[in-house]
Coordinates of C-alpha atoms and ligand atoms in Angstrom, one line a residue:
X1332 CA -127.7 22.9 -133.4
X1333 CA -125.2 19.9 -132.7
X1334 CA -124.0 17.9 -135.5
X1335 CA -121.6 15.7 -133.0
X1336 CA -124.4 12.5 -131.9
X1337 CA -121.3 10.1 -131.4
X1338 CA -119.0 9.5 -128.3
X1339 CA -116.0 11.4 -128.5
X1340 CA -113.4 8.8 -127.4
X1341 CA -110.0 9.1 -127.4
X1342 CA -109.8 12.1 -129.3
X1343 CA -112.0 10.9 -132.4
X1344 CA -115.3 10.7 -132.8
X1345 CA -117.2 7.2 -132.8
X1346 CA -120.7 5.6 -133.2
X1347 CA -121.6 3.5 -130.8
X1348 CA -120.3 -0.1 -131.9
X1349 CA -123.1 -2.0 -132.3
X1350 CA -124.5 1.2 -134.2
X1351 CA -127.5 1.7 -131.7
X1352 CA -128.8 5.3 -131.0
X1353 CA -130.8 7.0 -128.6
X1354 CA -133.7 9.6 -129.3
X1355 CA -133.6 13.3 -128.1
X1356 CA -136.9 14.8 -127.1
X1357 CA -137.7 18.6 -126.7
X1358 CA -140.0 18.4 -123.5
X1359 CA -141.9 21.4 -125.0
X1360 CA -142.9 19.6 -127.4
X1361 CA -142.9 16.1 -126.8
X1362 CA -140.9 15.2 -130.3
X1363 CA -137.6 13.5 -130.5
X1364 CA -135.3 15.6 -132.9
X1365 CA -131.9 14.1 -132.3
X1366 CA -129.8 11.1 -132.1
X1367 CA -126.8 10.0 -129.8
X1368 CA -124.6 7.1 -129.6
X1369 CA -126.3 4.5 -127.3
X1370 CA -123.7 3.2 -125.4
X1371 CA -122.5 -0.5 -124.3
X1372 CA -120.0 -2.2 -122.4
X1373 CA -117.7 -2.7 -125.2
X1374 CA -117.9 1.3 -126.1
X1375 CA -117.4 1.9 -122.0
X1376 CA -114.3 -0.2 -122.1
X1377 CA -113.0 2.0 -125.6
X1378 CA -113.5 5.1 -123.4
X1379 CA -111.7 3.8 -120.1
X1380 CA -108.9 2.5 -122.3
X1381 CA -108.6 5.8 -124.2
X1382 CA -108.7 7.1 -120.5
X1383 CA -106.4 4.9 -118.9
X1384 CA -104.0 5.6 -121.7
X1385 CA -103.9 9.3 -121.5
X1386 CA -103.7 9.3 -117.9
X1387 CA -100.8 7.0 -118.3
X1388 CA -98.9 8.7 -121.1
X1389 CA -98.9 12.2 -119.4
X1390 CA -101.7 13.7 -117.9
X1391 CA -100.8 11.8 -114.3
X1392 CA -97.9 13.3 -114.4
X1393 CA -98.3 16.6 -115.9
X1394 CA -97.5 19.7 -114.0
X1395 CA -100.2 21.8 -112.4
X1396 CA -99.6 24.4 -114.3
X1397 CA -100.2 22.7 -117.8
X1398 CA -103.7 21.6 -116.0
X1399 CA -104.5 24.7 -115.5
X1400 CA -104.0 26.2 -118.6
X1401 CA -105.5 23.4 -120.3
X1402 CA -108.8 24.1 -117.8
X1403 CA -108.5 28.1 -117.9
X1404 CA -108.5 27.4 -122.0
X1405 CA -111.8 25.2 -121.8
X1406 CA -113.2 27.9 -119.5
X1407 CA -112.7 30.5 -122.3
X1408 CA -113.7 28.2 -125.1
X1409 CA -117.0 27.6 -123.5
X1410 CA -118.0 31.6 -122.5
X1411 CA -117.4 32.0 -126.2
X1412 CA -119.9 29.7 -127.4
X1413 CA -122.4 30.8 -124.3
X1414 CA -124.8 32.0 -127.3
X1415 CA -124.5 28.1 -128.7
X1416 CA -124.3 26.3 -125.4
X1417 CA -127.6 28.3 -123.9
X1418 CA -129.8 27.4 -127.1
X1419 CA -128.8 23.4 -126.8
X1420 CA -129.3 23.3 -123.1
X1421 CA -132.8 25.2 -122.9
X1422 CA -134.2 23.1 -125.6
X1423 CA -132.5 20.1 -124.3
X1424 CA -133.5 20.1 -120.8
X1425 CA -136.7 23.1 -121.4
X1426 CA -135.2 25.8 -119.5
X1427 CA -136.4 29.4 -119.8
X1428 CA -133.6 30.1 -122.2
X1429 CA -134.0 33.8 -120.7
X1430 CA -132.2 32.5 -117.5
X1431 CA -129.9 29.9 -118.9
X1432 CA -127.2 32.5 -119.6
X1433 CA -126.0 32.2 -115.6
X1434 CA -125.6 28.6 -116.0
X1435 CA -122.8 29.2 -118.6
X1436 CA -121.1 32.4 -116.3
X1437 CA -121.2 29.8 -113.2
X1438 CA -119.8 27.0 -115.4
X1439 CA -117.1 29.3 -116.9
X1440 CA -115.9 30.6 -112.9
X1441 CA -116.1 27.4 -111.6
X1442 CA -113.4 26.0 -114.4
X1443 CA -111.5 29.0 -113.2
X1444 CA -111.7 28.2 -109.8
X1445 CA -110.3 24.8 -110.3
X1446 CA -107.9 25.7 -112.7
X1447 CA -106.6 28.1 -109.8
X1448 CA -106.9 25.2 -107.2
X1449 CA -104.9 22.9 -109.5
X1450 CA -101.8 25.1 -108.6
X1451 CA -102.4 25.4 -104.9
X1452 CA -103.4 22.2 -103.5
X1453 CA -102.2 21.6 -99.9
X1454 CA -101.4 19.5 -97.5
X1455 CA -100.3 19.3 -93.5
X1456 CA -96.9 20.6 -93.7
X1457 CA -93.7 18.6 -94.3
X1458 CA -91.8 17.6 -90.8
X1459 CA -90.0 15.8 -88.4
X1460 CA -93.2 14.1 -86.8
X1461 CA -90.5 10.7 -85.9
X1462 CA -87.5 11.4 -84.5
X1463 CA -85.0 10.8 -87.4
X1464 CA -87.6 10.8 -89.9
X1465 CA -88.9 13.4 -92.1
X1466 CA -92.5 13.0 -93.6
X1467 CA -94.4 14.3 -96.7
X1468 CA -97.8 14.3 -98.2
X1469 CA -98.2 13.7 -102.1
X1470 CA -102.0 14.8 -103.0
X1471 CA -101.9 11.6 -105.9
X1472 CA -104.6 11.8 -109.1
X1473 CA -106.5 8.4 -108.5
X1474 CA -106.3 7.2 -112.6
X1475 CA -109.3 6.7 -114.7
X1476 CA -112.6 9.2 -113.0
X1477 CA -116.1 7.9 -114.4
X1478 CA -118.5 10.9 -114.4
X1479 CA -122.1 10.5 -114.7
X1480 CA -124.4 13.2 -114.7
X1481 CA -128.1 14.1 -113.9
X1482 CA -130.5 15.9 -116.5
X1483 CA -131.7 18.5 -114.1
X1484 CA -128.3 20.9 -115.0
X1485 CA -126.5 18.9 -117.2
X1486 CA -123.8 21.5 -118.4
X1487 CA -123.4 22.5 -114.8
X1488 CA -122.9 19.4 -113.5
X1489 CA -120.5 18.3 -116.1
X1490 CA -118.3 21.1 -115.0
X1491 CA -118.3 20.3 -111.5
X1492 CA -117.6 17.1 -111.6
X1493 CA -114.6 17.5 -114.9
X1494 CA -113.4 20.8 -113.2
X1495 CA -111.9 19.2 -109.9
X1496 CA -111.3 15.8 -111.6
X1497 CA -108.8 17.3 -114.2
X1498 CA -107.4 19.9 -111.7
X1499 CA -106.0 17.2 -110.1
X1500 CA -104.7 14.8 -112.5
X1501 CA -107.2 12.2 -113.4
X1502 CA -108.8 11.5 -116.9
X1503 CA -111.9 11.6 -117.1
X1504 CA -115.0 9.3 -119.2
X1505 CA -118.3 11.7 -118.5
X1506 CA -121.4 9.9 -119.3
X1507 CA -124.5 12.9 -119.4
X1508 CA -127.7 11.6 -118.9
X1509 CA -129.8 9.6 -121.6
X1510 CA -132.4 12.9 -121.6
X1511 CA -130.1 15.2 -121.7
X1512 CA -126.5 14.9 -123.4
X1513 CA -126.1 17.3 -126.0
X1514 CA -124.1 20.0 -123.9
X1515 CA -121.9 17.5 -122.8
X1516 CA -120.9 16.3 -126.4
X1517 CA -121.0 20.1 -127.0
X1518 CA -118.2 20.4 -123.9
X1519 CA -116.1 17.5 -125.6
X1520 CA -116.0 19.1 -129.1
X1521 CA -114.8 22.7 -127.3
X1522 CA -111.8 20.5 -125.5
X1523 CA -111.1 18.6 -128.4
X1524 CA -108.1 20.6 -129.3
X1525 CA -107.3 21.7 -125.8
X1526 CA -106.4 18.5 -124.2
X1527 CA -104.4 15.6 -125.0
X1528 CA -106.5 12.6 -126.9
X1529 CA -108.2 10.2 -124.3
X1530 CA -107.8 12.9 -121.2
X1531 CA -111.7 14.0 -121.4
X1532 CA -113.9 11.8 -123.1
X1533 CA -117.7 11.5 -123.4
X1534 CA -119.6 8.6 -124.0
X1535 CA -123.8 8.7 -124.3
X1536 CA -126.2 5.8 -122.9
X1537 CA -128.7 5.0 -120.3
X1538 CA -127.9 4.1 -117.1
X1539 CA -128.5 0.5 -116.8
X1540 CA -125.7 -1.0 -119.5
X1541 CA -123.5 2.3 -120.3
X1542 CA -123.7 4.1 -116.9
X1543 CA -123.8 0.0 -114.5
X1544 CA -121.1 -0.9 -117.4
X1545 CA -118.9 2.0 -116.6
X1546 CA -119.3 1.4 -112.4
X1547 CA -117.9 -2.1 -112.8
X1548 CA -115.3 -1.6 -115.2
X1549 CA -112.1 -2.4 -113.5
X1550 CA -109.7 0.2 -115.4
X1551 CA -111.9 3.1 -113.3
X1552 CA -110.6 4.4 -109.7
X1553 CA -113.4 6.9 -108.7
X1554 CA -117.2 7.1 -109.5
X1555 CA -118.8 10.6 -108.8
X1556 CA -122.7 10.8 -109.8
X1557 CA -124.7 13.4 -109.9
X1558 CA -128.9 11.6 -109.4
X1559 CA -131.3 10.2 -107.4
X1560 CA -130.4 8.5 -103.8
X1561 CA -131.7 5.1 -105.4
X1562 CA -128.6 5.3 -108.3
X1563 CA -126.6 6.4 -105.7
X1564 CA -127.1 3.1 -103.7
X1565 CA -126.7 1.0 -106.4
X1566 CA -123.4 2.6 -107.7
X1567 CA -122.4 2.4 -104.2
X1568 CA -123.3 -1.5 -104.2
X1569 CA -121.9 -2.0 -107.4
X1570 CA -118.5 0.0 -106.8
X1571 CA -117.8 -2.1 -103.3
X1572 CA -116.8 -5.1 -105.8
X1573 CA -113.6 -3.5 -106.7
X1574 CA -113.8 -0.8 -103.9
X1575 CA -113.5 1.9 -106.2
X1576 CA -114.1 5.3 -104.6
X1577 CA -117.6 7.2 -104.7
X1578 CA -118.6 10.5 -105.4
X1579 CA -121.8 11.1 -104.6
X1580 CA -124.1 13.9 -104.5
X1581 CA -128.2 13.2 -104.3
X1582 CA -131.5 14.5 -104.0
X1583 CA -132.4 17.0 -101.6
X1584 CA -135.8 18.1 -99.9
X1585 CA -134.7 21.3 -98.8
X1586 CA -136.4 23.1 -95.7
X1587 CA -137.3 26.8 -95.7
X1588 CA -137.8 27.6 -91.9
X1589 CA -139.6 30.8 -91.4
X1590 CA -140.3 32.8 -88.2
X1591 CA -142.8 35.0 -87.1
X1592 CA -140.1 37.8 -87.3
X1593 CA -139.1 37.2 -91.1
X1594 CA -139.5 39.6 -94.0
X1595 CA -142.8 38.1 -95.7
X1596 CA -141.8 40.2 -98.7
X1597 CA -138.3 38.4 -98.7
X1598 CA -139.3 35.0 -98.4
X1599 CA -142.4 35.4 -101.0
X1600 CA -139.9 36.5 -103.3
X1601 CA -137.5 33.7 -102.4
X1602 CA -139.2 30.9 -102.9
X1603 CA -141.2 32.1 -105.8
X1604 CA -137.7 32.5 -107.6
X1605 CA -135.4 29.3 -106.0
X1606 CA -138.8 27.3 -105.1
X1607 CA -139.9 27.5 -109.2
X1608 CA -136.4 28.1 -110.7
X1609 CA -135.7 24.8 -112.9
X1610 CA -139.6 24.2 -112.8
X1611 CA -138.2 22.6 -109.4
X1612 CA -136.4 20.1 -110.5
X1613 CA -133.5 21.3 -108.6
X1614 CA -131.9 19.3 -105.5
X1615 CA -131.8 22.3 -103.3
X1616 CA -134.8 24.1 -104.2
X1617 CA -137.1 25.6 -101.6
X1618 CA -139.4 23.1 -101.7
X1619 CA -140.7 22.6 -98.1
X1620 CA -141.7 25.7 -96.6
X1621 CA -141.8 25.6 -92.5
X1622 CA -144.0 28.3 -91.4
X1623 CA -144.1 30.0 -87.4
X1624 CA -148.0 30.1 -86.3
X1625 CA -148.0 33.9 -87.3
X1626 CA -147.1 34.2 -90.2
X1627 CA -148.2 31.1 -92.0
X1628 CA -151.4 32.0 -93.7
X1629 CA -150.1 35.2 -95.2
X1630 CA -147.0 33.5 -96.5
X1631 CA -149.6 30.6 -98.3
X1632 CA -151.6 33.1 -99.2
X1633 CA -148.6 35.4 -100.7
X1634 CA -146.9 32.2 -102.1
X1635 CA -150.1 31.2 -103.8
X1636 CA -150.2 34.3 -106.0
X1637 CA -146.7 34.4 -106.3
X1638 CA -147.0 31.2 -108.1
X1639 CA -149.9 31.2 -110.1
X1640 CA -148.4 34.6 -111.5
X1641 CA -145.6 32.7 -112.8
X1642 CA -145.4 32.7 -116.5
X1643 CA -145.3 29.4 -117.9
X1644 CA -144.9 28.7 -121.9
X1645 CA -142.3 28.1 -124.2
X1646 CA -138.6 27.9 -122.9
X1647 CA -137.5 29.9 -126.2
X1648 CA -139.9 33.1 -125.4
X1649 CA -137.9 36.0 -123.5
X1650 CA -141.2 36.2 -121.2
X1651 CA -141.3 32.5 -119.7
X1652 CA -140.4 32.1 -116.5
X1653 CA -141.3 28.5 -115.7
X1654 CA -140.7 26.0 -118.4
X1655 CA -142.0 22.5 -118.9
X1656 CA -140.8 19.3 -117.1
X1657 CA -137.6 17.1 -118.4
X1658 CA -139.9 14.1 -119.3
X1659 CA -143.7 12.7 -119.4
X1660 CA -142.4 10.2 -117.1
X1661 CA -141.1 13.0 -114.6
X1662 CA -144.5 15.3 -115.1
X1663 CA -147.0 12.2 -114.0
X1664 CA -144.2 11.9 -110.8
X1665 CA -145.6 15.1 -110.0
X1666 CA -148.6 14.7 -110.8
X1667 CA -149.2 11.3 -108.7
X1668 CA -147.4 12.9 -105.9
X1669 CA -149.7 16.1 -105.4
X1670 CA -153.0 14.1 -106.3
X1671 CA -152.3 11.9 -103.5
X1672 CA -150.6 14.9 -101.1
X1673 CA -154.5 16.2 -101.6
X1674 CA -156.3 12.5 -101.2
X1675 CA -154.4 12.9 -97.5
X1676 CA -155.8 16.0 -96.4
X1677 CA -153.7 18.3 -97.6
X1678 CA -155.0 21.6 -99.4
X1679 CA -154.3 22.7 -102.8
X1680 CA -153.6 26.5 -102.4
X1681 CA -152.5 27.0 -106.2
X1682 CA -151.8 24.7 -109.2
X1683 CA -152.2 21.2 -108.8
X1684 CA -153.1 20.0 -112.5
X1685 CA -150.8 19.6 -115.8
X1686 CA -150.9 22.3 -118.1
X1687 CA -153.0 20.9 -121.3
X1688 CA -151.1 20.9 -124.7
X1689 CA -148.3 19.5 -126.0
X1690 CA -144.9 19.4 -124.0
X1691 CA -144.5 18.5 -120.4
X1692 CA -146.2 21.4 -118.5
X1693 CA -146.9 21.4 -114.8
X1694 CA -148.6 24.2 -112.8
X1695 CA -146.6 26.1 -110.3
X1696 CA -148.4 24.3 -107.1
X1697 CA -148.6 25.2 -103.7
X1698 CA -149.6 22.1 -101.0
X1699 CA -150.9 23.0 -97.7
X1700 CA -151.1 21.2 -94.5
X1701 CA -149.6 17.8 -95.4
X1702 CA -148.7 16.0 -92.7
X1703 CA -145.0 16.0 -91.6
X1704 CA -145.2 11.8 -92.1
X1705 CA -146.4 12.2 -95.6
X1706 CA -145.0 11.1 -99.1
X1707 CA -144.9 14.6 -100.4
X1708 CA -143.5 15.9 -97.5
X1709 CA -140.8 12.6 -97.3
X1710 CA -139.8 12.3 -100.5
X1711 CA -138.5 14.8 -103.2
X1712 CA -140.5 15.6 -106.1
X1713 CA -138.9 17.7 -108.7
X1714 CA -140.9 19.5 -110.2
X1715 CA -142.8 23.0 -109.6
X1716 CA -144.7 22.5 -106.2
X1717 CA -143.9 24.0 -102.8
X1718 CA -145.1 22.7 -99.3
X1719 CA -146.0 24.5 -96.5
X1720 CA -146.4 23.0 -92.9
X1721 CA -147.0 25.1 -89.9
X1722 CA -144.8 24.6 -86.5
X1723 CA -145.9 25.0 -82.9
X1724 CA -142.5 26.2 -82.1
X1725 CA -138.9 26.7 -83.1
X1726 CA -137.9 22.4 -81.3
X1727 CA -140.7 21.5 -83.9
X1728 CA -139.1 23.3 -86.5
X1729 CA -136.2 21.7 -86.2
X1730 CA -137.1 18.5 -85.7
X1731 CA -139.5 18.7 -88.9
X1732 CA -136.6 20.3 -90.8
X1733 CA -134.4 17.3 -89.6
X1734 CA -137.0 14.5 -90.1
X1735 CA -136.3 13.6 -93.9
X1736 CA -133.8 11.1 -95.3
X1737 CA -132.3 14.4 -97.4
X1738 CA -129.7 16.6 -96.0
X1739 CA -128.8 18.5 -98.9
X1740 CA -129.9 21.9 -98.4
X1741 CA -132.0 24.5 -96.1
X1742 CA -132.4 27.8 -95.2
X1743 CA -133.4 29.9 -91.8
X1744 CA -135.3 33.0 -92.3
X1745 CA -135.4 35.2 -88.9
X1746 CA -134.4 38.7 -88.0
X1747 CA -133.3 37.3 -84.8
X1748 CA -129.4 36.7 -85.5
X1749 CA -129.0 34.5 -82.6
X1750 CA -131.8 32.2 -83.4
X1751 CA -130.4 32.1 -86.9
X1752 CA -127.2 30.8 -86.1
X1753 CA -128.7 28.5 -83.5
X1754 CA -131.4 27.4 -85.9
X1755 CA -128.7 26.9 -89.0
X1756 CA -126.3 24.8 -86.5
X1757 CA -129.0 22.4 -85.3
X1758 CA -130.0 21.0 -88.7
X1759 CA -128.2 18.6 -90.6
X1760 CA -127.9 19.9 -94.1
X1761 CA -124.7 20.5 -96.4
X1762 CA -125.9 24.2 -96.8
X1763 CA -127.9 26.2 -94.8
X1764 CA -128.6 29.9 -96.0
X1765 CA -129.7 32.4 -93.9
X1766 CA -132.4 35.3 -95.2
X1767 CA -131.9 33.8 -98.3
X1768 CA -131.9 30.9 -100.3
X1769 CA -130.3 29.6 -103.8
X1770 CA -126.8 31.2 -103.9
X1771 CA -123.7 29.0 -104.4
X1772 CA -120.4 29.9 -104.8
X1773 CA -117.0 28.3 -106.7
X1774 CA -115.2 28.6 -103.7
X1775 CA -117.7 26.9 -101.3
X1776 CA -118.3 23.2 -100.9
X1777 CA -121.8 21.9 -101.8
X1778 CA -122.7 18.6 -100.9
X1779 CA -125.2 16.5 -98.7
X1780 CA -125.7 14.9 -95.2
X1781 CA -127.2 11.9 -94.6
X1782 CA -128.4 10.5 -97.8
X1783 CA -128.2 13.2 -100.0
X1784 CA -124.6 12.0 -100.7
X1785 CA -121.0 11.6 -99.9
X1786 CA -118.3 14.1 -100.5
X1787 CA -118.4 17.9 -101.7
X1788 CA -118.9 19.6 -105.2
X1789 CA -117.4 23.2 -106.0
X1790 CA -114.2 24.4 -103.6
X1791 CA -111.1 22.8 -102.6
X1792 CA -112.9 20.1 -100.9
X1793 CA -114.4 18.4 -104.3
X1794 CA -110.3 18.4 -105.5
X1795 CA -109.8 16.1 -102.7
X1796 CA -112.5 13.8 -103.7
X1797 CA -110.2 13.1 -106.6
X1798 CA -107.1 12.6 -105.2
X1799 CA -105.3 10.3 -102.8
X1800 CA -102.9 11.5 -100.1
X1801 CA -99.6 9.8 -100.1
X1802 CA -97.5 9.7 -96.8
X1803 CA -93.9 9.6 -98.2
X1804 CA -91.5 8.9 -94.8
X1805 CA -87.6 8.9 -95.4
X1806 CA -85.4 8.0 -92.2
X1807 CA -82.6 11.0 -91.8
X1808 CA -80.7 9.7 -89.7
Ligands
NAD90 P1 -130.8 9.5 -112.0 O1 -130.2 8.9 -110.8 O2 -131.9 8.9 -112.6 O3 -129.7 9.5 -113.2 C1 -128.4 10.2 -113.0 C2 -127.4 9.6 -113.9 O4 -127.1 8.2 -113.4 C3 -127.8 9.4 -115.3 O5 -126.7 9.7 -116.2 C4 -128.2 7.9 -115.4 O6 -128.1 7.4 -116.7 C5 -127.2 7.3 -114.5 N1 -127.6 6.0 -113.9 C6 -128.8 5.6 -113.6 N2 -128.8 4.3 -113.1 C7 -127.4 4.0 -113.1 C8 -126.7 2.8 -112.7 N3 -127.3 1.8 -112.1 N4 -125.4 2.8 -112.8 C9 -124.7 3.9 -113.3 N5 -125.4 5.0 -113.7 C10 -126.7 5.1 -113.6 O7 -131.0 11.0 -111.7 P2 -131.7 12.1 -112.6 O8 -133.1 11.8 -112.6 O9 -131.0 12.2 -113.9 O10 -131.4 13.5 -111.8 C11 -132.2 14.0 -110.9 C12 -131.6 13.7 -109.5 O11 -130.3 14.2 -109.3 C13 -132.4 14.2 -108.4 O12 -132.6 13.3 -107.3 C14 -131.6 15.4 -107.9 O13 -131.9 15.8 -106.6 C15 -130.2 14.9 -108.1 N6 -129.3 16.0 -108.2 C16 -128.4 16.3 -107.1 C17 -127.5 17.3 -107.1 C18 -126.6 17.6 -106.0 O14 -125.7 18.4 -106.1 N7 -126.7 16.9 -104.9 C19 -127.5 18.2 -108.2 C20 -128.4 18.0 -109.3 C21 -129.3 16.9 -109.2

């Protein structure tokens, strides 16, 4: 296990300066059994300088192809120590370590991804647009890019968010989340000898004073997070001081719209894998299932025994396929959120009770017939518990699909191509699969309407986030 528990700054490694620490907890357990650096202001402004610094000295400037190897380096480094990587982040977060080795694969193609897109950023072409004048676009690195990640995929979502932001010039402070940082300090000690001092650092803390200390520190250019719609309103708030530029991608409350002429089989197996995957704490999992008349009680039914055949236990044992929760604090979330789902009206079809015993175990839960108004139908609740409503007809669908703050994610199961494509263009959500539901791609953008967030992850589209276009205009004649 992990021996780094200090920021990496600047290329070294450092305690946080006041010398406070945070506790690690295994949420199969419930025991701390690591340290990190508890971050301040004071370590948040060593970071940006060290930053700030790199970016200045080089980094800004350096060619794309000297990014790219740098990123194509980290890439390798990193599918070398999957073995190490997949045993910190499953005990870290309590992931099934049996399906933790996809998180490192995806990790490893997205750096490749960006380390390609490094070298083939475009722009509208060069020209004559004035009479006598010629223009160009410069895509620009913005500086200093403050990183702040969620603890739901925390090695994941360090990549997507260090991938684009090195691609295209910046240097980068990545703050993981107080629950779950040891990947990331695991990530800094892999690029230690890859890329110039102060280019990617990593700090630890909570949000309040290293994460709100970071926002309004004047040496940054962009904020990207990775959380909850509520951070993402105050980093949003807090950033408008200095009008530094967001990055934001949110929760989700993903609907799963099924018709009469789906494959039962299909979806069953669906949302028993991308409904559960995570334990559910996943912004795009298929959490809210939207039945047609017909076929709605055999899919409850079906989903019902998919989940309670779930095996639930210890993330370490090859035959677990649902893990514990991240935190107590998250597990009695879900727990408050289902008991009053069922003090409503709603039905129980499956689960519905923690799992006694140490660690922070939830049964896979399946909610019936909560009302389309209600908090458990409104609001995301991350953890392993899928809804299922049933629609009059395919205008209800949508609208029901449609009627939640989220826009993150959805799919649209039909045999009926035409409805599909009709279905998938009428509701507002930054994916929408069709027949299936989970799969994401490097070269795809992956991001959220409404309030699930501002901007894209993954694909060209995140590089831009982290750039500025520059119009140069020289007069010819
Ligand atoms: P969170 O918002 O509680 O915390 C996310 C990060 O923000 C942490 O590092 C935290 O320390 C920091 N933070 C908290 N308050 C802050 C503040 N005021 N200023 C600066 N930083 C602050 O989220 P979480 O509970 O760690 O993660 C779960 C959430 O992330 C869910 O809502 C989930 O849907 C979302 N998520 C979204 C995506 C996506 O791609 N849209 C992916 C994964 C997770």
């Amino acid at each position: 296990m992990t021996t780094n528990r200090a920021n990496f700054i600047g290329g070294t490694w450092r305690a946080a300066i006041d010398g406070r620490t945070d506790p690690v907890t295994d949420p199969a357990t419930g025991e701390a059994y690591a340290e990190v650096a508890s971050s301040g202001a004071a370590d948040v402004d060593d970071a940006v300088t060290a930053a700030r610094g790199a970016f200045e000295s080089g980094w800004g400037t350096a060619s794309p192809a000297t990014r790219a190897t740098a990123l194509m380096k980290l890439a390798d480094a990193i599918e070398a120590d999957t073995d190490h990587l997949v045993a910190l982040e499953s005990r870290n977060v309590g992931k099934p370590l049996a399906a933790t080795p996809p998180e490192v694969e995806f990790l490893v193609d997205n750096l490749r991804f960006f380390a390609g897109a490094a070298r083939s950023m475009s722009t509208q072409a060069p020209g004559e647009y004035l009479t006598g004048y010629t223009s160009l676009l410069r895509r620009e690195p913005l500086g200093v890019a403050a990183l702040i990640a969620p603890w739901n995929y925390p090695m994941m979502m360090a990549g997507w968010k260090i991938g684009p932001a090195l691609a295209a010039g910046n240097a980068v402070v990545l703050k993981p989340s107080e629950l779950t940082p040891l990947t990331a300090l695991r990530i800094a000690e892999l690029a230690a000898d890859i890329f110039p001092a102060g280019v990617l650092n990593v700090i630890t803390g909570d949000g309040e004073h290293c994460g709100a200390s970071l926002v309004a520190h004047p040496g940054v250019a962009i904020v990207s997070l990775t959380g909850e719609v509520s951070t993402g309103k105050a980093i949003m708030r807090a950033a408008a001081d200095s009008m530094k530029r967001v990055h934001l991608e949110l929760g989700g409350k993903a609907p799963v719209v099924v018709f009469d002429d789906a494959d039962l089989e299909a979806v069953i197996a669906g949302v028993k894998l991308f409904g559960y995957y995570n334990a559910g704490q996943d912004c795009t999992a298929a959490t809210r299932v939207i039945a047609a008349p017909g076929i709605h009680d055999d899919l409850v039914a079906g989903l019902a025994e998919a989940a309670a055949s779930l095996v639930v236990g210890a993330p370490a044992d090859p035959a677990t396929e649902l893990g514990p929760l991240v935190s107590a604090e998250q597990r009695e979330r879900v727990a408050g959120m289902v008991a009053r789902a069922s003090d409503q009206g709603a039905s129980i079809a499956t689960g519905g009770g923690i799992v006694a015993g140490a660690g922070f175990y939830y049964q896979p839960t399946v909610v019936a017939g909560a009302a389309q108004g209600s908090e458990i139908i409104q609001r995301e609740v991350f953890g392993p518990v899928v809804t299922v409503q049933r629609f009059a007809d395919e205008a209800q669908a949508i609208a029901w699909a449609n009627g939640v703050d989220y826009g993150l994610a959805a799919s649209v199961w039909t045999s009926d191509v035409g409805r599909a494509l009709r279905v998938a263009n009428a509701i507002q959500f930054g994916t929408v699969w069709v027949n299936d539901h989970g799969p994401l791609v490097s070269e795809m953008p992956h991001g959220g309407f409404k309030q699930s967030g501002v901007g894209k992850d993954m694909s060209v589209y995140a590089i831009e986030a982290y750039t500025e276009l520059k119009h140069v205009m020289i007069k010819t004649a």
